[in-house]
Short mmCIF file of C-alpha atoms in Angstrom, two decimals:
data_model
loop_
_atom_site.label_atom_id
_atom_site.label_comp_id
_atom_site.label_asym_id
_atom_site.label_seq_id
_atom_site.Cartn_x
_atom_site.Cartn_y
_atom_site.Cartn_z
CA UNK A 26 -25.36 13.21 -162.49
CA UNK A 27 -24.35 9.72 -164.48
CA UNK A 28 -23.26 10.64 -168.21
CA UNK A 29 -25.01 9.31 -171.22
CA UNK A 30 -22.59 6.55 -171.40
CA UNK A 31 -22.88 6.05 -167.95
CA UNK A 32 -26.40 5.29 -168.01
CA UNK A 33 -26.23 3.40 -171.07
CA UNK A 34 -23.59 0.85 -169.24
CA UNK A 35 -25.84 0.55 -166.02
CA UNK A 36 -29.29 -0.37 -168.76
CA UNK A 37 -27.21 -3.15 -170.02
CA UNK A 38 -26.05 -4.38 -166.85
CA UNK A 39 -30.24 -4.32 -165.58
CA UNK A 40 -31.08 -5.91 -169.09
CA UNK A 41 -28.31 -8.49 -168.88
CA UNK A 42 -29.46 -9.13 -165.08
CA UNK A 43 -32.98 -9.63 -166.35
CA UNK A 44 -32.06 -12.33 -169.20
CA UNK A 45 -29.72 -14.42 -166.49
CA UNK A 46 -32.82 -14.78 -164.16
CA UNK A 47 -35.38 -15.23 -166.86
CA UNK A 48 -32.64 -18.28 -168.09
CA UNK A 49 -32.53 -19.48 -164.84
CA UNK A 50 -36.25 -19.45 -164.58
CA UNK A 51 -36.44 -21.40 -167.80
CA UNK A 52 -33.58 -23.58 -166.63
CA UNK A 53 -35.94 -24.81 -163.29
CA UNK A 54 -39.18 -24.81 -165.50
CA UNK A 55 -37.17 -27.35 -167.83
CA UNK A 56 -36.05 -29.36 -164.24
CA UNK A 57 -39.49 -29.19 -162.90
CA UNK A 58 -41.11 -30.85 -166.07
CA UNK A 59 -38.56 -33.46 -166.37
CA UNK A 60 -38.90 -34.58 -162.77
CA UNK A 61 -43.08 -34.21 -163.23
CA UNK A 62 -42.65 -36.27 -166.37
CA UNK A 63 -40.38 -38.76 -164.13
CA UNK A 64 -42.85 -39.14 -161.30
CA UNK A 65 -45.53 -39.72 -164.01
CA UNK A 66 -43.68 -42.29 -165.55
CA UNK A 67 -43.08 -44.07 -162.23
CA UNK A 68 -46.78 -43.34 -161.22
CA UNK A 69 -47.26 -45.17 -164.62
CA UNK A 70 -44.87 -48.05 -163.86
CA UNK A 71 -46.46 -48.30 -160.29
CA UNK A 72 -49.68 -48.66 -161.38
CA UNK A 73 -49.16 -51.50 -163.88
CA UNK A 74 -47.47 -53.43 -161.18
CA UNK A 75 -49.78 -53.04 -158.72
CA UNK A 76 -52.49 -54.04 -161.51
CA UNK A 77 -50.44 -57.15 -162.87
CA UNK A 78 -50.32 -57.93 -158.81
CA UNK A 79 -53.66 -57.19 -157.86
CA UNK A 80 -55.19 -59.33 -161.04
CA UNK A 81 -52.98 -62.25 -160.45
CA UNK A 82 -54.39 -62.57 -156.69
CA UNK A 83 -57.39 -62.11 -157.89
CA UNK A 84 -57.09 -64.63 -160.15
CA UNK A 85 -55.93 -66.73 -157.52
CA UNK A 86 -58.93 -66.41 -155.24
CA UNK A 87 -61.44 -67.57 -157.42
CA UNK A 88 -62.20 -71.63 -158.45
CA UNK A 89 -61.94 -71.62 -162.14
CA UNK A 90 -61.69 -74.08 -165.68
CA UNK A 91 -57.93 -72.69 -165.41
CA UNK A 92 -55.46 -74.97 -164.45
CA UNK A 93 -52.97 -72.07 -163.12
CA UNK A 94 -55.59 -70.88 -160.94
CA UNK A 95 -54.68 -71.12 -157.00
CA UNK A 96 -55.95 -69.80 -154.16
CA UNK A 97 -54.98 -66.72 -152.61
CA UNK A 98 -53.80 -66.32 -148.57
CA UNK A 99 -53.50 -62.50 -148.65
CA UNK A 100 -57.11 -61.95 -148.11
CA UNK A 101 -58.70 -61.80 -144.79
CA UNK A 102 -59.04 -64.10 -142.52
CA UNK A 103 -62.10 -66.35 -142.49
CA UNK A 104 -64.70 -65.03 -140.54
CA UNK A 105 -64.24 -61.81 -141.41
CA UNK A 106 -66.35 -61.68 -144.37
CA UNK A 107 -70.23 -61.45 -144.22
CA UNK A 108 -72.07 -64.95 -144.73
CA UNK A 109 -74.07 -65.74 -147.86
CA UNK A 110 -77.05 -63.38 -148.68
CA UNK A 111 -80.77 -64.92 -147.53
CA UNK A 112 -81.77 -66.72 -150.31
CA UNK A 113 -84.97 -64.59 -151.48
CA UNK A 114 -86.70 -66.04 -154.54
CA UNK A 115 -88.59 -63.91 -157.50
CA UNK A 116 -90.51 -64.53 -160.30
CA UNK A 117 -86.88 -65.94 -162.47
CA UNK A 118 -86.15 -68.48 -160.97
CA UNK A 119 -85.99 -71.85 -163.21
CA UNK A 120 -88.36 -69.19 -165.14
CA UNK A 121 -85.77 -69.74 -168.79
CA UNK A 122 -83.14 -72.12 -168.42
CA UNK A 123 -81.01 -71.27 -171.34
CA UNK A 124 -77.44 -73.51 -172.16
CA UNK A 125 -76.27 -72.17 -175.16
CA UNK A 126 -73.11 -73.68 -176.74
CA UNK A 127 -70.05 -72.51 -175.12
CA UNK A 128 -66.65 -71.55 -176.44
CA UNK A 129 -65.09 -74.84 -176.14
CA UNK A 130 -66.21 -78.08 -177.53
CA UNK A 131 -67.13 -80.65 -175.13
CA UNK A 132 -64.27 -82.35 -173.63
CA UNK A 133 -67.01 -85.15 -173.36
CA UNK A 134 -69.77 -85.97 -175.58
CA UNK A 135 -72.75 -84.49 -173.75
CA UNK A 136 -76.29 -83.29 -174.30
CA UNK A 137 -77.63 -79.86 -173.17
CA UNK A 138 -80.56 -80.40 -170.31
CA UNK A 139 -83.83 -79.42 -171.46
CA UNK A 140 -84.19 -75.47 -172.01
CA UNK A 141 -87.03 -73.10 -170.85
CA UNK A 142 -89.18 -72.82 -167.24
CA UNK A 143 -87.67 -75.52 -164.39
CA UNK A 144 -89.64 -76.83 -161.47
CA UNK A 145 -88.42 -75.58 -158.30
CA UNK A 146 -90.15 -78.15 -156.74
CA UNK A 147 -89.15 -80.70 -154.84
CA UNK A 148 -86.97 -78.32 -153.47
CA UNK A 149 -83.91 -80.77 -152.39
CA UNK A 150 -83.07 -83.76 -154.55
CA UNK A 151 -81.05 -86.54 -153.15
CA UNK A 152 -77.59 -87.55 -154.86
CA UNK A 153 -74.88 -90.17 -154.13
CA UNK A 154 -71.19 -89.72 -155.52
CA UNK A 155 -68.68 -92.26 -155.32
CA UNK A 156 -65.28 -91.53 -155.32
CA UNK A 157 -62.31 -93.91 -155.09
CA UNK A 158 -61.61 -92.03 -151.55
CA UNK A 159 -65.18 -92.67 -150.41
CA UNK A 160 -68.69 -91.83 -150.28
CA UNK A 161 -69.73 -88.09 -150.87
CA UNK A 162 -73.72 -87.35 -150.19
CA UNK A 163 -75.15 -84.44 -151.49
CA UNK A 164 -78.07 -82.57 -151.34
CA UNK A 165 -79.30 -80.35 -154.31
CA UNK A 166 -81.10 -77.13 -153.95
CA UNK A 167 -83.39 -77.71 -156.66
CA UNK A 168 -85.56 -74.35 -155.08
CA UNK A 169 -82.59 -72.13 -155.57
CA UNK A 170 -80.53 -73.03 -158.35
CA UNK A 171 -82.97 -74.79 -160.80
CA UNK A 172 -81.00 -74.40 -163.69
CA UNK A 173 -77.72 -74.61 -162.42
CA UNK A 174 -79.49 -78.44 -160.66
CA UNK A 175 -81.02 -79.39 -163.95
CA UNK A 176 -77.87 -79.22 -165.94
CA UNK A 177 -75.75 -81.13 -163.29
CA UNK A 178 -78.26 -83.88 -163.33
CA UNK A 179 -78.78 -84.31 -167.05
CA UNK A 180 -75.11 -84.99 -166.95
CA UNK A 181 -75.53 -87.12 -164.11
CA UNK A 182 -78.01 -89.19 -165.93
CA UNK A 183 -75.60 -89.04 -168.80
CA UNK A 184 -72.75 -90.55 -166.83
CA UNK A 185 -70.90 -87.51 -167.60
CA UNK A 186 -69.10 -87.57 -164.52
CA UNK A 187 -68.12 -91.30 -164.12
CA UNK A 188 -64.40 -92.21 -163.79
CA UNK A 189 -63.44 -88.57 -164.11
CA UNK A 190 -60.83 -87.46 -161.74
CA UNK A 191 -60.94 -84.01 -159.07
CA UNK A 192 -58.06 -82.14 -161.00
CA UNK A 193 -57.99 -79.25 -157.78
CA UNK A 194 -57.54 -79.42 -154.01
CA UNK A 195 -56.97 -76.05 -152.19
CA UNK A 196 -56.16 -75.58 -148.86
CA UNK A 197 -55.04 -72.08 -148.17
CA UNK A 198 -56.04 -70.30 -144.93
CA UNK A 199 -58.95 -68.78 -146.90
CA UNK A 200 -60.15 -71.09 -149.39
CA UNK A 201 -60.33 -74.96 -148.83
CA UNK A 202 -62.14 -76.64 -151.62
CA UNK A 203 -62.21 -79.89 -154.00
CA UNK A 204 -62.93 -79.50 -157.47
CA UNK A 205 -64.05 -81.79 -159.74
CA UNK A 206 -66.09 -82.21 -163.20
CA UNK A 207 -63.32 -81.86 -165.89
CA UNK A 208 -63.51 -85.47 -167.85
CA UNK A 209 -60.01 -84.24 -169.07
CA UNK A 210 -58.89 -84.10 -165.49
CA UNK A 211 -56.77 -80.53 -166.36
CA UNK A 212 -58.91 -78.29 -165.02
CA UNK A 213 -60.38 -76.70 -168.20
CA UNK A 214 -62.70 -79.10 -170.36
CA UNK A 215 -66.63 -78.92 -169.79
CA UNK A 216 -69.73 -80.18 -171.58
CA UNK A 217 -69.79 -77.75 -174.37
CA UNK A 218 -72.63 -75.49 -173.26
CA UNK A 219 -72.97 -73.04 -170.83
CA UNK A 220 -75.13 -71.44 -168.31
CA UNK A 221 -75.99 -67.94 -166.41
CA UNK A 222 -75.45 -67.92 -162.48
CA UNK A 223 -78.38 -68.38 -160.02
CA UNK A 224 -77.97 -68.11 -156.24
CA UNK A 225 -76.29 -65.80 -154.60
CA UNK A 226 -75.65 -63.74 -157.79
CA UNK A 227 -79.15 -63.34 -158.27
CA UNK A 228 -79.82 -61.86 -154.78
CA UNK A 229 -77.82 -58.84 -155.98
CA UNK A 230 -79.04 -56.04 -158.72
CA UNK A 231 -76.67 -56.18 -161.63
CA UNK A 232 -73.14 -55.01 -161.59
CA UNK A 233 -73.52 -54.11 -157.82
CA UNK A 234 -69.41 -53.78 -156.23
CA UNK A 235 -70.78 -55.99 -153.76
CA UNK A 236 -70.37 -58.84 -156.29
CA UNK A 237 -66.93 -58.18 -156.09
CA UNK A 238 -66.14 -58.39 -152.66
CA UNK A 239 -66.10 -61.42 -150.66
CA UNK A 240 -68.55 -63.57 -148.62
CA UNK A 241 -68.46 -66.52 -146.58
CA UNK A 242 -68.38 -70.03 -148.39
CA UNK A 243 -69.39 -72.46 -145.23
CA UNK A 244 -67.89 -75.62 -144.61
CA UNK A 245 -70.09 -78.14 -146.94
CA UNK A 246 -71.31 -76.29 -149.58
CA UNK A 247 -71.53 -77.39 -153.34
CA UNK A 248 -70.91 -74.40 -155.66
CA UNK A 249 -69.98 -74.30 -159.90
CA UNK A 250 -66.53 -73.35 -160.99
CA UNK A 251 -66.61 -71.35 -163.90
CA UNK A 252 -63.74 -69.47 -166.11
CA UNK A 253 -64.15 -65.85 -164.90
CA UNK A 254 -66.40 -64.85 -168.12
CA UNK A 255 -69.57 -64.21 -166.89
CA UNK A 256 -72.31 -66.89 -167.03
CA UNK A 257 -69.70 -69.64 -168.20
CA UNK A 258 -71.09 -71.95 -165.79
CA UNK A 259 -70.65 -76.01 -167.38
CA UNK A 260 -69.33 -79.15 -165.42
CA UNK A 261 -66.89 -78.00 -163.15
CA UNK A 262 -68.16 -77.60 -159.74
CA UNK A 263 -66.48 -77.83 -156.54
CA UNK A 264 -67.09 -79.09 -152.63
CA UNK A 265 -65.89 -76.54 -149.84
CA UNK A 266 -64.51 -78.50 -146.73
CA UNK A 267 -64.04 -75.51 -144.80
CA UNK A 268 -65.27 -71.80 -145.07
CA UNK A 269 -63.73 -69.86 -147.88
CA UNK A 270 -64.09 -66.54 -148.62
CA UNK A 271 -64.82 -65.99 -152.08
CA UNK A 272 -67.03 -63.15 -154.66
CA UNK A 273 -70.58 -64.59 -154.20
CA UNK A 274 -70.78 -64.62 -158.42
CA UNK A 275 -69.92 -68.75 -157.73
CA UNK A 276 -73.52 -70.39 -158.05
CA UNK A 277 -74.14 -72.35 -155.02
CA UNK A 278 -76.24 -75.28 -155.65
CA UNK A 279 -76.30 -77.86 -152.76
CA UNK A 280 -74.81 -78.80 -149.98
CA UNK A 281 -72.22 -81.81 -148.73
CA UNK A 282 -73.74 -84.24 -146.20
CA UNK A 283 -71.72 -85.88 -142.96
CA UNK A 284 -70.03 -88.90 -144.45
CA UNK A 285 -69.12 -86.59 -147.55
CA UNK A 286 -67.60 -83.97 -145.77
CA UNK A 287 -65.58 -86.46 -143.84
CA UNK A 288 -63.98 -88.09 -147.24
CA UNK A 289 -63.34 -84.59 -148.09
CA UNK A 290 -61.65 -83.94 -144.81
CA UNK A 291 -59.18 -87.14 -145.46
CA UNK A 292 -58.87 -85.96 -148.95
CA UNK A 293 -57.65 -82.27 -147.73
CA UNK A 294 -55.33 -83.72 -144.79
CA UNK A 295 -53.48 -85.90 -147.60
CA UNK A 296 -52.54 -82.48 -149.23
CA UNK A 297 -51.28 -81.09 -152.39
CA UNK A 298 -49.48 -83.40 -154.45
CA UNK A 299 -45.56 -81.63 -154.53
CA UNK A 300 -46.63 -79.56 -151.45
CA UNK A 301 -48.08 -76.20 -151.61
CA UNK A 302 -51.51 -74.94 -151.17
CA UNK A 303 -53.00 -75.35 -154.59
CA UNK A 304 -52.92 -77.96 -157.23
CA UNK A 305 -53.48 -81.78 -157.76
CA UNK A 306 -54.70 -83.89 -154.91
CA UNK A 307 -52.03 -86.30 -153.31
CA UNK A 308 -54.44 -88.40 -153.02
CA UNK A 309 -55.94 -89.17 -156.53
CA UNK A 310 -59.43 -88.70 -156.29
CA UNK A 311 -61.89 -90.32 -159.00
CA UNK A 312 -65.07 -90.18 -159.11
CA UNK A 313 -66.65 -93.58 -160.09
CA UNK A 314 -70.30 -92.97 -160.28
CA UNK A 315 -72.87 -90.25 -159.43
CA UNK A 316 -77.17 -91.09 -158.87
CA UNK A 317 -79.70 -89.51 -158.19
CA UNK A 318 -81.27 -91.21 -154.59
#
């Protein structure tokens, strides 16, 4: 039988045995957080990049009042997007046509267009731009975008948009589009007020995702610009040339007839002024008068 001391030695060897692995346990415990902690901190990292990269394409694949706005080319291909909603009218629309004073002072002195209900009818009204690259005809949709129609022409009536140059041509795979309606010709002035969005916002129930997502712009249709706030729509507006894919929160408001689309065609084959896929025209285009027909 083991002695006294005998058993006292082999209890301190067992206690000793039991604070090594309980150290060692600690040890890994102390590893294991500080490589958690890591990961998190790279999961951290990761996710700020992929947000800074994720909102600059998406600021890039929207028409905007910003001049560093360009299109992006890492969306899908046209055609793969759904078209434009059916335009389905209610009881709003042109019911109060509101332009309350924006956050910018008019880069152009300019008068708000009468406020409150709108006509929707006639539902198309006739207008003739010229441009110092040619004719552009257009055709508004008074029916579906009353307010968004009566604003654009109060400032045509007002001159407004009379030797002011298109500041924007885009022609990326996905987007191809003109825009104009900055007097300041830099992409961010407007009248001073501002306006809500009509069709095809208004075909969706608020804050739907589907807002978010793209739809298909076709070849010829007139749409506002506006400065990613919501309902900052003013003067800028611009003239697609070729389906786009874009978030249907852009108002669309008309459409471009024959001999405008083919100005904007020799516009868009002139390209980007310094190359590229976004940015001035190389072609200067002015616009030199607007009318109503």
């Amino acid at each position: 039988m083991p002695t006294n001391q005998q058993r006292r030695a082999n209890a301190k060897r067992k206690l000793e045995r039991q604070l090594e692995r309980r150290a060692k346990q600690a040890k890994r415990r102390r590893q294991l957080a500080i490589i958690g902690g890591s990961v998190a901190a790279v999961a951290v990292i990761a996710a700020v990049v992929i947000t800074l990269v994720v909102t600059k394409h998406d600021d890039k694949s929207k028409p905007s009042a910003s001049p560093t706005s360009s299109a992006t080319t890492s969306a899908p291909a046209p055609g793969a997007a759904p078209p434009l909603p059916s335009f389905k009218p209610s009881a709003n629309v042109g019911a109060n046509c509101q332009y309350p004073p924006s956050q910018q002072p008019a880069a152009k002195p300019a008068k708000p267009p009468r406020t409150g209900k709108i006509p929707t009818d006639p539902a198309s009204i006739s207008v003739s731009m010229v441009t110092s690259q040619g004719n552009i005809g257009i055709m508004l949709a008074n029916n579906e975008s009353p307010c968004t129609v009566n604003s654009f022409a109060s400032l045509v009536g007002q001159r407004y948009f009379n030797d002011t140059k298109c500041h924007r041509l885009t022609t990326s795979p996905n987007l191809g589009v003109l825009q104009c309606g900055d007097p300041t010709g830099e992409g961010t002035g407007g009248p001073g007020y501002q306006f809500a969005n009509e069709y095809p916002t208004d075909q969706y129930p608020p804050n739907d995702p589907a807002l978010q997502q793209p739809v298909l712009y076709p070849r010829g249709t007139l749409a506002m610009a506006h400065s990613r706030v919501p309902n900052s729509n003013g003067s800028q507006f611009f003239m697609v040339y070729k389906d786009s894919q874009l978030p249907p929160d852009y108002t669309v408001f008309g459409t471009i007839q024959a001999d405008g689309l083919a100005t904007l065609d020799k516009i868009a084959a002139a390209g980007v002024a310094g190359g590229g896929e976004d940015g001035a025209p190389a072609t200067e285009v002015t616009i030199k008068s607007v009318l109503l027909d």
